[in-house]
Amino acid sequence: MTKYAYFLIFILSISSCTHYTIKVVNEKKGKLTATYELVINGEKKFYLDSVTAPFPPYMQLITDSSGNQLLTFLNPYNNSIYFYNYTDTNYINRIQYYREGANAILKPAGYYIHNMDSIYIYNMPMTEIVLSNKAGTVNGKISLRSNDPEWPLYLPQYLLSTVNPIYELDRHLILTGQSFFSIPKQDLSKFRFSACIDIQNNQVNYFHTYPEEVYGKNSNWEGGLPTQVYPALSPNGSLVYSFPPSHNLYITNYNTDQYKKVYGGSNNANTIRSIDREAKNTPDELVVAHYLQQDMYAAVLYDKFRNIYYRFLLKGLPGATFSTPKEEKPIIIIIMDENFNYLGETNIGTGKEWNWNNTFITREGLNIEYIGDDLNEDYLTFKIFSLNSIN
């Protein structure tokens, strides 16, 4: 494992910048009026084989040639993508990829199924996209890093998930990555976290910088989680970004660096503060405790069936310490209309009950992987939420 990989588990700082505390104030706290909430109205349970466990690291919903909606997910244990019929939850088949030989994919960590002959797989150890097919044959590779050993200082690394998927837009694949450490002020405009791959010629370009009002002034956001970027694709083809420390959402085109900023916060979220300490001297214990104590936003999703947005907020635990499990953070889902007007929010519980990283939208509603105290590991279980008017 390289030194950069350790940033994924609350890594230490390597920046030598001067510390500066950023305070991101929620100017609408307590001023918003809710008219809708989320309620559970259904459940889906997918029976798993003996080598498959709940909490798959990545999923994609696709539609097959017959119009059936399929739930696909990654099984890291056997390097496979599994296919299920979403409607009746029946298993269909799987595609297995080798870890050795000419068709090797060492560690799939995300994918995009354009069709069954064009499956784009993120191979994490090599920081590359591999083009494959339903037979597991490798037909090409696209590197997402340079030969410079310091490339993570200016090019993104990727922690893909169901709520941070690979998008296809205008014959381009969009991968949203991140920096895993605080970026010095002088380098903030140089680091771009979004990779744009032209699938006609495999050319890669990088776009989108961290907003200076949140991540600038040499602020200390160490640990990887505060610098995670969550994308949503709007109905007009714009990208909507959710940054964990910001009450706002940032809207842009996939191939520009200009943002439109809109409010997308919670009525209950507090002021979010960066670490008041120089990054290079910040101990791991403080990095972890700070993240746990702060309110932090997460995924944003667009619901095309109801023409609304959902945004997740992980509430802070004021008394949290280094040893507090991050799963204890309460999970709030904010509801907004197509113009990002506030409609309401719902506290669904904690990370001990919900694997919110596995959330997707179907005609039935908002599907979230359910854990619960009575977890049966023979099944992959989703609770389905629908909108309920509270007027």
CSV table of C-alpha atoms in Angstrom, one decimal:
chain,number,residue,atom,x,y,z
A,1,MET,CA,0.0,0.0,0.0
A,2,THR,CA,1.4,3.4,-1.0
A,3,LYS,CA,1.6,6.3,1.4
A,4,TYR,CA,-1.2,8.0,-0.5
A,5,ALA,CA,-3.6,5.1,0.1
A,6,TYR,CA,-3.5,5.7,3.9
A,7,PHE,CA,-5.3,9.0,3.4
A,8,LEU,CA,-8.5,6.9,3.0
A,9,ILE,CA,-8.4,6.0,6.7
A,10,PHE,CA,-8.1,9.4,8.2
A,11,ILE,CA,-4.5,9.9,7.0
A,12,LEU,CA,-2.1,12.3,8.4
A,13,SER,CA,-1.3,15.7,7.0
A,14,ILE,CA,1.6,16.3,4.6
A,15,SER,CA,0.9,19.9,3.9
A,16,SER,CA,3.2,22.6,5.3
A,17,CYS,CA,0.7,25.5,5.1
A,18,THR,CA,-0.1,27.9,7.8
A,19,HIS,CA,-3.4,27.2,9.6
A,20,TYR,CA,-6.4,29.3,9.3
A,21,THR,CA,-9.9,28.4,10.6
A,22,ILE,CA,-12.8,28.5,8.2
A,23,LYS,CA,-16.2,29.0,9.7
A,24,VAL,CA,-19.1,28.0,7.3
A,25,VAL,CA,-22.2,29.6,8.8
A,26,ASN,CA,-25.7,28.2,8.2
A,27,GLU,CA,-27.5,31.5,7.7
A,28,LYS,CA,-30.9,29.8,7.3
A,29,LYS,CA,-30.7,27.6,10.4
A,30,GLY,CA,-34.1,27.5,12.1
A,31,LYS,CA,-35.7,29.7,9.4
A,32,LEU,CA,-36.9,27.0,7.0
A,33,THR,CA,-40.4,25.5,6.9
A,34,ALA,CA,-40.9,21.8,6.1
A,35,THR,CA,-43.9,20.7,4.0
A,36,TYR,CA,-42.7,17.1,3.3
A,37,GLU,CA,-41.0,14.2,5.0
A,38,LEU,CA,-39.8,10.8,4.1
A,39,VAL,CA,-41.6,7.6,5.3
A,40,ILE,CA,-40.8,4.0,4.6
A,41,ASN,CA,-43.3,2.4,2.3
A,42,GLY,CA,-41.6,-0.8,1.1
A,43,GLU,CA,-38.7,-3.2,1.1
A,44,LYS,CA,-36.6,-5.2,-1.3
A,45,LYS,CA,-34.5,-8.3,-0.3
A,46,PHE,CA,-32.0,-9.9,-2.7
A,47,TYR,CA,-30.9,-13.4,-1.8
A,48,LEU,CA,-27.1,-13.7,-1.8
A,49,ASP,CA,-24.9,-16.7,-2.6
A,50,SER,CA,-22.4,-18.1,-0.1
A,51,VAL,CA,-19.5,-15.9,-1.2
A,52,THR,CA,-21.4,-12.6,-1.3
A,53,ALA,CA,-22.0,-10.3,1.7
A,54,PRO,CA,-24.1,-7.3,2.3
A,55,PHE,CA,-22.5,-3.8,2.0
A,56,PRO,CA,-21.3,-4.1,-1.6
A,57,PRO,CA,-18.9,-1.2,-2.3
A,58,TYR,CA,-20.6,-0.2,-5.6
A,59,MET,CA,-23.9,-0.6,-7.5
A,60,GLN,CA,-25.4,0.5,-10.8
A,61,LEU,CA,-29.0,0.3,-12.0
A,62,ILE,CA,-29.3,-0.5,-15.7
A,63,THR,CA,-32.0,-1.4,-18.1
A,64,ASP,CA,-31.5,-4.5,-20.3
A,65,SER,CA,-32.5,-5.0,-23.9
A,66,SER,CA,-36.0,-6.2,-22.9
A,67,GLY,CA,-36.7,-3.2,-20.8
A,68,ASN,CA,-36.1,-4.9,-17.4
A,69,GLN,CA,-34.5,-2.9,-14.6
A,70,LEU,CA,-31.5,-4.7,-13.2
A,71,LEU,CA,-29.6,-4.1,-10.0
A,72,THR,CA,-25.9,-4.7,-10.5
A,73,PHE,CA,-23.3,-4.7,-7.7
A,74,LEU,CA,-19.7,-5.4,-7.1
A,75,ASN,CA,-18.5,-8.4,-5.1
A,76,PRO,CA,-14.9,-7.7,-4.1
A,77,TYR,CA,-14.4,-11.2,-2.7
A,78,ASN,CA,-14.5,-12.9,-6.1
A,79,ASN,CA,-13.9,-9.9,-8.4
A,80,SER,CA,-17.3,-10.1,-9.9
A,81,ILE,CA,-20.3,-8.0,-10.9
A,82,TYR,CA,-23.6,-9.5,-10.0
A,83,PHE,CA,-26.9,-9.0,-11.9
A,84,TYR,CA,-30.3,-9.2,-10.3
A,85,ASN,CA,-33.8,-8.4,-11.6
A,86,TYR,CA,-34.8,-5.4,-9.5
A,87,THR,CA,-38.6,-6.0,-9.8
A,88,ASP,CA,-38.7,-9.6,-8.6
A,89,THR,CA,-35.2,-9.7,-6.9
A,90,ASN,CA,-34.2,-12.8,-8.8
A,91,TYR,CA,-30.6,-13.5,-9.4
A,92,ILE,CA,-29.6,-13.5,-13.1
A,93,ASN,CA,-25.9,-14.0,-13.6
A,94,ARG,CA,-22.5,-12.5,-12.8
A,95,ILE,CA,-19.3,-11.5,-14.7
A,96,GLN,CA,-16.1,-12.5,-13.0
A,97,TYR,CA,-12.8,-10.8,-13.7
A,98,TYR,CA,-9.3,-12.3,-13.2
A,99,ARG,CA,-6.6,-11.0,-10.9
A,100,GLU,CA,-3.8,-12.4,-13.0
A,101,GLY,CA,-3.0,-12.8,-16.7
A,102,ALA,CA,-3.7,-10.7,-19.8
A,103,ASN,CA,-7.2,-9.9,-18.6
A,104,ALA,CA,-6.3,-9.1,-15.0
A,105,ILE,CA,-8.1,-6.4,-13.1
A,106,LEU,CA,-6.5,-6.4,-9.6
A,107,LYS,CA,-9.2,-4.6,-7.7
A,108,PRO,CA,-12.4,-3.3,-9.3
A,109,ALA,CA,-13.6,-0.4,-7.2
A,110,GLY,CA,-16.4,0.9,-9.4
A,111,TYR,CA,-17.7,0.5,-12.9
A,112,TYR,CA,-20.0,1.9,-15.6
A,113,ILE,CA,-22.0,-0.4,-17.8
A,114,HIS,CA,-22.5,1.4,-21.1
A,115,ASN,CA,-23.7,-1.9,-22.6
A,116,MET,CA,-22.6,-5.5,-22.2
A,117,ASP,CA,-19.8,-5.1,-24.6
A,118,SER,CA,-18.5,-1.8,-23.1
A,119,ILE,CA,-18.1,-2.1,-19.4
A,120,TYR,CA,-15.7,0.6,-17.9
A,121,ILE,CA,-14.1,-0.6,-14.7
A,122,TYR,CA,-12.1,1.4,-12.2
A,123,ASN,CA,-9.0,-0.6,-11.3
A,124,MET,CA,-8.0,1.1,-8.0
A,125,PRO,CA,-4.3,-0.2,-7.6
A,126,MET,CA,-3.4,1.1,-11.0
A,127,THR,CA,-5.6,4.2,-10.9
A,128,GLU,CA,-6.9,3.4,-14.3
A,129,ILE,CA,-10.1,2.7,-16.2
A,130,VAL,CA,-10.2,-0.8,-17.9
A,131,LEU,CA,-12.6,-1.4,-20.8
A,132,SER,CA,-14.0,-4.8,-20.7
A,133,ASN,CA,-17.0,-6.9,-21.8
A,134,LYS,CA,-19.4,-9.5,-20.4
A,135,ALA,CA,-16.8,-12.2,-21.1
A,136,GLY,CA,-14.3,-10.5,-18.8
A,137,THR,CA,-12.0,-9.7,-21.7
A,138,VAL,CA,-9.8,-6.6,-21.3
A,139,ASN,CA,-10.0,-4.5,-24.5
A,140,GLY,CA,-8.2,-1.3,-23.4
A,141,LYS,CA,-6.9,0.8,-20.5
A,142,ILE,CA,-7.0,4.5,-19.7
A,143,SER,CA,-4.6,5.9,-17.1
A,144,LEU,CA,-5.8,8.4,-14.6
A,145,ARG,CA,-2.4,9.4,-13.2
A,146,SER,CA,0.9,10.7,-14.5
A,147,ASN,CA,4.4,9.3,-14.3
A,148,ASP,CA,5.3,12.0,-11.7
A,149,PRO,CA,5.5,10.4,-8.3
A,150,GLU,CA,3.9,13.5,-6.8
A,151,TRP,CA,0.8,13.3,-9.0
A,152,PRO,CA,-1.7,13.0,-6.0
A,153,LEU,CA,-0.8,16.6,-5.2
A,154,TYR,CA,-2.5,17.9,-8.3
A,155,LEU,CA,-4.6,15.0,-9.7
A,156,PRO,CA,-7.5,13.3,-8.0
A,157,GLN,CA,-7.7,9.9,-6.4
A,158,TYR,CA,-11.1,8.1,-6.5
A,159,LEU,CA,-13.3,6.6,-3.8
A,160,LEU,CA,-16.2,5.6,-6.0
A,161,SER,CA,-19.5,4.4,-4.5
A,162,THR,CA,-23.2,4.0,-5.3
A,163,VAL,CA,-23.6,7.7,-4.3
A,164,ASN,CA,-20.4,8.7,-6.1
A,165,PRO,CA,-20.9,6.9,-9.4
A,166,ILE,CA,-19.4,7.1,-12.9
A,167,TYR,CA,-21.7,9.2,-15.0
A,168,GLU,CA,-21.9,9.2,-18.8
A,169,LEU,CA,-22.7,12.6,-20.4
A,170,ASP,CA,-22.4,13.7,-24.0
A,171,ARG,CA,-20.1,10.7,-24.9
A,172,HIS,CA,-17.9,11.4,-21.9
A,173,LEU,CA,-17.4,9.5,-18.7
A,174,ILE,CA,-17.3,11.7,-15.6
A,175,LEU,CA,-15.4,10.4,-12.5
A,176,THR,CA,-15.5,12.5,-9.4
A,177,GLY,CA,-12.4,12.2,-7.3
A,178,GLN,CA,-10.9,14.2,-4.4
A,179,SER,CA,-7.7,15.3,-2.6
A,180,PHE,CA,-7.1,13.3,0.6
A,181,PHE,CA,-5.4,16.2,2.4
A,182,SER,CA,-5.7,19.9,2.8
A,183,ILE,CA,-4.5,21.9,-0.2
A,184,PRO,CA,-2.3,24.9,0.3
A,185,LYS,CA,-3.9,28.1,-0.8
A,186,GLN,CA,-1.4,28.7,-3.6
A,187,ASP,CA,-2.3,25.3,-5.1
A,188,LEU,CA,-6.1,25.3,-4.6
A,189,SER,CA,-6.8,26.5,-8.2
A,190,LYS,CA,-4.3,23.9,-9.6
A,191,PHE,CA,-6.0,20.9,-8.2
A,192,ARG,CA,-8.9,19.6,-10.2
A,193,PHE,CA,-11.0,16.7,-8.8
A,194,SER,CA,-13.1,15.7,-11.8
A,195,ALA,CA,-11.8,13.4,-14.6
A,196,CYS,CA,-13.6,13.7,-18.0
A,197,ILE,CA,-12.9,10.8,-20.4
A,198,ASP,CA,-13.9,11.2,-24.1
A,199,ILE,CA,-15.0,7.6,-24.8
A,200,GLN,CA,-14.4,8.1,-28.6
A,201,ASN,CA,-10.7,8.7,-28.2
A,202,ASN,CA,-9.9,7.9,-24.5
A,203,GLN,CA,-8.6,11.4,-24.0
A,204,VAL,CA,-8.7,12.5,-20.3
A,205,ASN,CA,-9.1,16.1,-19.2
A,206,TYR,CA,-9.5,17.4,-15.6
A,207,PHE,CA,-12.0,20.0,-14.4
A,208,HIS,CA,-13.5,21.5,-11.2
A,209,THR,CA,-11.7,23.0,-8.3
A,210,TYR,CA,-12.6,23.2,-4.6
A,211,PRO,CA,-14.5,26.4,-3.7
A,212,GLU,CA,-12.1,28.9,-2.1
A,213,GLU,CA,-14.6,30.2,0.4
A,214,VAL,CA,-14.7,26.7,2.0
A,215,TYR,CA,-11.3,25.2,1.3
A,216,GLY,CA,-9.1,28.3,0.8
A,217,LYS,CA,-7.0,30.5,3.2
A,218,ASN,CA,-4.8,27.5,4.1
A,219,SER,CA,-7.7,25.9,6.0
A,220,ASN,CA,-7.2,22.5,7.6
A,221,TRP,CA,-9.6,19.9,6.4
A,222,GLU,CA,-7.4,16.8,6.9
A,223,GLY,CA,-8.6,13.3,6.9
A,224,GLY,CA,-10.1,12.7,3.5
A,225,LEU,CA,-13.8,12.7,4.5
A,226,PRO,CA,-14.2,16.5,4.6
A,227,THR,CA,-12.6,16.7,1.1
A,228,GLN,CA,-14.9,14.0,-0.4
A,229,VAL,CA,-17.0,15.4,-3.3
A,230,TYR,CA,-20.4,14.0,-4.1
A,231,PRO,CA,-22.0,14.6,-7.6
A,232,ALA,CA,-25.5,14.5,-8.9
A,233,LEU,CA,-26.6,14.8,-12.5
A,234,SER,CA,-29.4,17.3,-13.0
A,235,PRO,CA,-32.1,16.8,-15.7
A,236,ASN,CA,-30.5,19.4,-17.9
A,237,GLY,CA,-27.1,17.7,-17.8
A,238,SER,CA,-25.4,20.0,-15.2
A,239,LEU,CA,-23.3,18.5,-12.4
A,240,VAL,CA,-24.4,19.4,-8.9
A,241,TYR,CA,-21.7,19.0,-6.3
A,242,SER,CA,-22.1,18.5,-2.5
A,243,PHE,CA,-19.0,19.4,-0.4
A,244,PRO,CA,-19.2,18.1,3.2
A,245,PRO,CA,-18.3,21.3,4.9
A,246,SER,CA,-20.7,23.6,2.8
A,247,HIS,CA,-24.3,24.3,3.3
A,248,ASN,CA,-24.4,25.3,-0.4
A,249,LEU,CA,-24.5,23.2,-3.5
A,250,TYR,CA,-22.3,24.1,-6.5
A,251,ILE,CA,-23.6,23.7,-10.1
A,252,THR,CA,-21.4,23.5,-13.2
A,253,ASN,CA,-21.1,22.0,-16.6
A,254,TYR,CA,-18.9,18.9,-16.9
A,255,ASN,CA,-16.2,20.7,-19.0
A,256,THR,CA,-16.0,24.1,-17.3
A,257,ASP,CA,-14.6,25.5,-14.1
A,258,GLN,CA,-17.4,28.0,-13.4
A,259,TYR,CA,-19.9,27.4,-10.5
A,260,LYS,CA,-23.3,28.6,-9.7
A,261,LYS,CA,-23.9,28.5,-6.0
A,262,VAL,CA,-27.3,27.7,-4.4
A,263,TYR,CA,-28.3,27.1,-0.8
A,264,GLY,CA,-28.9,23.4,-0.1
A,265,GLY,CA,-28.6,23.1,3.6
A,266,SER,CA,-30.5,21.7,6.6
A,267,ASN,CA,-32.7,23.7,9.0
A,268,ASN,CA,-30.8,22.0,11.8
A,269,ALA,CA,-27.2,22.2,10.7
A,270,ASN,CA,-24.7,24.2,12.7
A,271,THR,CA,-21.7,26.3,11.7
A,272,ILE,CA,-19.0,24.0,10.3
A,273,ARG,CA,-15.4,24.7,11.3
A,274,SER,CA,-12.1,23.6,9.9
A,275,ILE,CA,-9.4,22.3,12.3
A,276,ASP,CA,-7.9,25.2,14.2
A,277,ARG,CA,-4.4,23.9,13.9
A,278,GLU,CA,-1.6,23.8,11.4
A,279,ALA,CA,-2.1,20.8,9.0
A,280,LYS,CA,1.4,19.3,9.3
A,281,ASN,CA,1.1,19.2,13.1
A,282,THR,CA,-2.4,17.8,13.4
A,283,PRO,CA,-2.5,14.4,15.1
A,284,ASP,CA,-4.7,11.6,13.8
A,285,GLU,CA,-6.8,11.6,17.0
A,286,LEU,CA,-7.7,15.3,16.5
A,287,VAL,CA,-8.5,14.7,12.8
A,288,VAL,CA,-11.0,11.9,13.6
A,289,ALA,CA,-12.6,13.6,16.6
A,290,HIS,CA,-13.0,16.8,14.6
A,291,TYR,CA,-14.9,15.0,11.8
A,292,LEU,CA,-17.1,13.2,14.3
A,293,GLN,CA,-18.0,16.4,16.2
A,294,GLN,CA,-18.9,18.5,13.1
A,295,ASP,CA,-22.0,18.4,11.0
A,296,MET,CA,-20.9,17.2,7.6
A,297,TYR,CA,-23.0,16.9,4.4
A,298,ALA,CA,-22.7,13.9,2.1
A,299,ALA,CA,-24.4,12.6,-1.0
A,300,VAL,CA,-26.8,14.5,-3.2
A,301,LEU,CA,-29.2,12.7,-5.6
A,302,TYR,CA,-31.7,13.7,-8.2
A,303,ASP,CA,-35.0,11.9,-8.3
A,304,LYS,CA,-36.2,12.0,-11.9
A,305,PHE,CA,-39.6,10.4,-11.0
A,306,ARG,CA,-40.6,13.1,-8.5
A,307,ASN,CA,-38.4,15.9,-9.9
A,308,ILE,CA,-36.7,16.6,-6.5
A,309,TYR,CA,-33.3,16.4,-4.9
A,310,TYR,CA,-32.2,14.6,-1.8
A,311,ARG,CA,-29.1,15.6,0.2
A,312,PHE,CA,-27.6,13.7,3.2
A,313,LEU,CA,-26.3,15.4,6.3
A,314,LEU,CA,-24.3,13.4,8.9
A,315,LYS,CA,-25.0,15.3,12.2
A,316,GLY,CA,-22.1,16.0,14.5
A,317,LEU,CA,-21.6,14.3,17.9
A,318,PRO,CA,-20.4,17.1,20.2
A,319,GLY,CA,-18.8,14.8,22.8
A,320,ALA,CA,-17.2,12.4,20.2
A,321,THR,CA,-13.6,11.2,20.7
A,322,PHE,CA,-11.1,9.4,18.5
A,323,SER,CA,-12.7,6.0,19.6
A,324,THR,CA,-16.3,7.0,18.8
A,325,PRO,CA,-17.6,4.9,15.9
A,326,LYS,CA,-18.5,7.1,12.9
A,327,GLU,CA,-21.6,5.0,12.5
A,328,GLU,CA,-23.1,6.7,15.5
A,329,LYS,CA,-23.6,9.9,13.5
A,330,PRO,CA,-27.4,10.6,12.9
A,331,ILE,CA,-28.4,10.6,9.3
A,332,ILE,CA,-30.7,13.4,8.0
A,333,ILE,CA,-32.0,13.5,4.5
A,334,ILE,CA,-32.9,17.0,3.1
A,335,ILE,CA,-35.6,17.3,0.4
A,336,MET,CA,-35.5,20.0,-2.2
A,337,ASP,CA,-37.5,20.7,-5.3
A,338,GLU,CA,-36.0,21.0,-8.8
A,339,ASN,CA,-35.0,24.6,-8.1
A,340,PHE,CA,-33.4,23.6,-4.8
A,341,ASN,CA,-36.1,25.2,-2.7
A,342,TYR,CA,-36.3,23.5,0.8
A,343,LEU,CA,-39.2,21.1,1.2
A,344,GLY,CA,-38.3,19.4,4.5
A,345,GLU,CA,-35.9,16.8,6.0
A,346,THR,CA,-36.1,13.5,7.9
A,347,ASN,CA,-33.8,12.0,10.5
A,348,ILE,CA,-33.8,8.3,9.5
A,349,GLY,CA,-31.5,7.0,12.3
A,350,THR,CA,-27.8,6.3,12.4
A,351,GLY,CA,-25.1,4.5,10.4
A,352,LYS,CA,-25.7,1.5,12.6
A,353,GLU,CA,-29.0,1.1,10.9
A,354,TRP,CA,-28.3,2.3,7.4
A,355,ASN,CA,-25.5,2.0,4.8
A,356,TRP,CA,-26.4,5.3,3.2
A,357,ASN,CA,-23.5,4.9,0.7
A,358,ASN,CA,-25.7,2.4,-1.0
A,359,THR,CA,-28.6,4.6,-2.0
A,360,PHE,CA,-30.3,4.8,-5.3
A,361,ILE,CA,-33.7,5.9,-6.8
A,362,THR,CA,-36.3,3.9,-8.6
A,363,ARG,CA,-39.9,4.5,-9.5
A,364,GLU,CA,-40.9,3.0,-6.2
A,365,GLY,CA,-38.9,5.6,-4.2
A,366,LEU,CA,-35.6,6.2,-2.4
A,367,ASN,CA,-33.8,2.9,-1.8
A,368,ILE,CA,-31.3,2.8,1.1
A,369,GLU,CA,-29.5,-0.3,2.2
A,370,TYR,CA,-30.8,-1.4,5.6
A,371,ILE,CA,-28.6,-3.0,8.3
A,372,GLY,CA,-30.6,-3.0,11.5
A,373,ASP,CA,-30.0,-5.1,14.6
A,374,ASP,CA,-31.5,-8.2,13.1
A,375,LEU,CA,-29.2,-8.2,10.0
A,376,ASN,CA,-29.6,-11.4,8.0
A,377,GLU,CA,-26.4,-11.7,5.9
A,378,ASP,CA,-28.1,-14.0,3.5
A,379,TYR,CA,-29.8,-11.0,2.0
A,380,LEU,CA,-29.1,-7.6,0.6
A,381,THR,CA,-31.9,-5.5,2.1
A,382,PHE,CA,-33.3,-2.1,1.1
A,383,LYS,CA,-36.0,0.0,2.7
A,384,ILE,CA,-37.8,2.2,0.2
A,385,PHE,CA,-38.8,5.8,1.3
A,386,SER,CA,-41.5,7.9,-0.3
A,387,LEU,CA,-42.6,11.5,0.1
A,388,ASN,CA,-45.3,12.3,2.6
A,389,SER,CA,-47.0,15.7,2.9
A,390,ILE,CA,-47.1,17.1,6.4
A,391,ASN,CA,-49.5,19.9,5.7
